[in-house]
Amino acid sequence: MRTARIASAFTEPERPKGLQIRFITVGGSYVDVTGAGHDSDKHRWDCHGCKDTSRFPEKDYLFSIREKANEHAGLCRAIPLT
Ligand SMILES: [Zn+2]
């Protein structure tokens, strides 16, 4: 039986401490949301492809930064270089 398809030809990078969400980008890279979880306002996102990051690092709630990180993942066409 076939299960999930592999969406990227690239190897998933190591998962950092505090990783809450990892989005795959349209370019095959990843956007990581890291922080302390639901009750914290100290989250950030970082793109492995284009090296962009959240505008106010470590100053956002998970419900808010989730949308921003997912939006970036839906637009970013940079491929991972490592
Ligand atoms: Zn990016």
Short mmCIF file of C-alpha atoms and ligand atoms in Angstrom, two decimals:
data_model
loop_
_atom_site.label_atom_id
_atom_site.label_comp_id
_atom_site.label_asym_id
_atom_site.label_seq_id
_atom_site.Cartn_x
_atom_site.Cartn_y
_atom_site.Cartn_z
CA MET A 1 0.00 0.00 0.00
CA ARG A 2 1.27 3.41 -0.92
CA THR A 3 1.26 6.11 1.71
CA ALA A 4 2.25 9.79 1.53
CA ARG A 5 4.16 11.05 -1.49
CA ILE A 6 7.50 12.67 -0.96
CA ALA A 7 6.93 16.32 -1.84
CA SER A 8 10.58 17.26 -2.14
CA ALA A 9 13.62 15.78 -3.81
CA PHE A 10 15.75 17.36 -1.10
CA THR A 11 16.68 15.96 2.25
CA GLU A 12 14.86 17.41 5.20
CA PRO A 13 17.27 19.40 7.38
CA GLU A 14 17.84 18.54 11.00
CA ARG A 15 14.98 19.63 13.21
CA PRO A 16 16.03 22.48 15.52
CA LYS A 17 15.15 22.76 19.18
CA GLY A 18 11.76 24.37 19.71
CA LEU A 19 10.47 23.48 16.23
CA GLN A 20 6.70 23.93 16.29
CA ILE A 21 5.85 23.75 12.56
CA ARG A 22 7.76 23.00 9.38
CA PHE A 23 6.27 24.06 6.04
CA ILE A 24 7.60 22.88 2.70
CA THR A 25 7.99 25.67 0.16
CA VAL A 26 7.07 25.64 -3.52
CA GLY A 27 10.82 25.59 -4.24
CA GLY A 28 11.31 22.42 -2.21
CA SER A 29 12.89 24.06 0.80
CA TYR A 30 11.50 24.49 4.30
CA VAL A 31 10.20 27.24 6.55
CA ASP A 32 10.61 26.53 10.25
CA VAL A 33 8.52 28.07 13.00
CA THR A 34 10.35 27.85 16.31
CA GLY A 35 9.37 28.94 19.78
CA ALA A 36 7.89 27.79 23.05
CA GLY A 37 4.37 26.81 21.90
CA HIS A 38 0.79 28.03 22.22
CA ASP A 39 1.06 30.15 25.36
CA SER A 40 4.16 32.02 24.26
CA ASP A 41 4.51 35.15 22.13
CA LYS A 42 8.12 34.36 21.34
CA HIS A 43 8.07 32.63 17.96
CA ARG A 44 9.94 33.24 14.76
CA TRP A 45 10.08 31.75 11.28
CA ASP A 46 13.16 31.15 9.17
CA CYS A 47 13.32 30.01 5.56
CA HIS A 48 16.01 27.50 4.66
CA GLY A 49 15.71 28.41 0.97
CA CYS A 50 16.04 32.20 0.66
CA LYS A 51 17.23 32.88 4.24
CA ASP A 52 14.36 35.28 4.86
CA THR A 53 13.00 35.46 8.38
CA SER A 54 10.13 36.92 10.36
CA ARG A 55 10.18 40.71 10.54
CA PHE A 56 9.90 40.83 14.30
CA PRO A 57 11.78 37.72 15.37
CA GLU A 58 10.64 36.14 18.59
CA LYS A 59 7.68 38.49 19.02
CA ASP A 60 4.67 36.64 17.69
CA TYR A 61 2.08 34.12 18.86
CA LEU A 62 1.84 30.77 17.15
CA PHE A 63 -1.63 31.43 15.71
CA SER A 64 -0.32 34.60 14.06
CA ILE A 65 3.07 33.49 12.85
CA ARG A 66 1.65 30.26 11.42
CA GLU A 67 -0.17 32.22 8.70
CA LYS A 68 2.88 34.33 7.86
CA ALA A 69 5.23 31.35 7.64
CA ASN A 70 2.75 29.37 5.55
CA GLU A 71 2.27 32.34 3.22
CA HIS A 72 6.02 32.62 2.72
CA ALA A 73 6.24 28.89 2.02
CA GLY A 74 3.55 29.30 -0.64
CA LEU A 75 5.54 32.01 -2.43
CA CYS A 76 9.22 31.11 -1.97
CA ARG A 77 10.87 29.49 -4.99
CA ALA A 78 14.42 29.31 -3.63
CA ILE A 79 15.81 25.80 -3.56
CA PRO A 80 17.92 24.54 -0.68
CA LEU A 81 21.64 24.90 -1.42
CA THR A 82 22.90 22.45 1.16
ZN ZN B 1 12.13 31.71 1.41
#
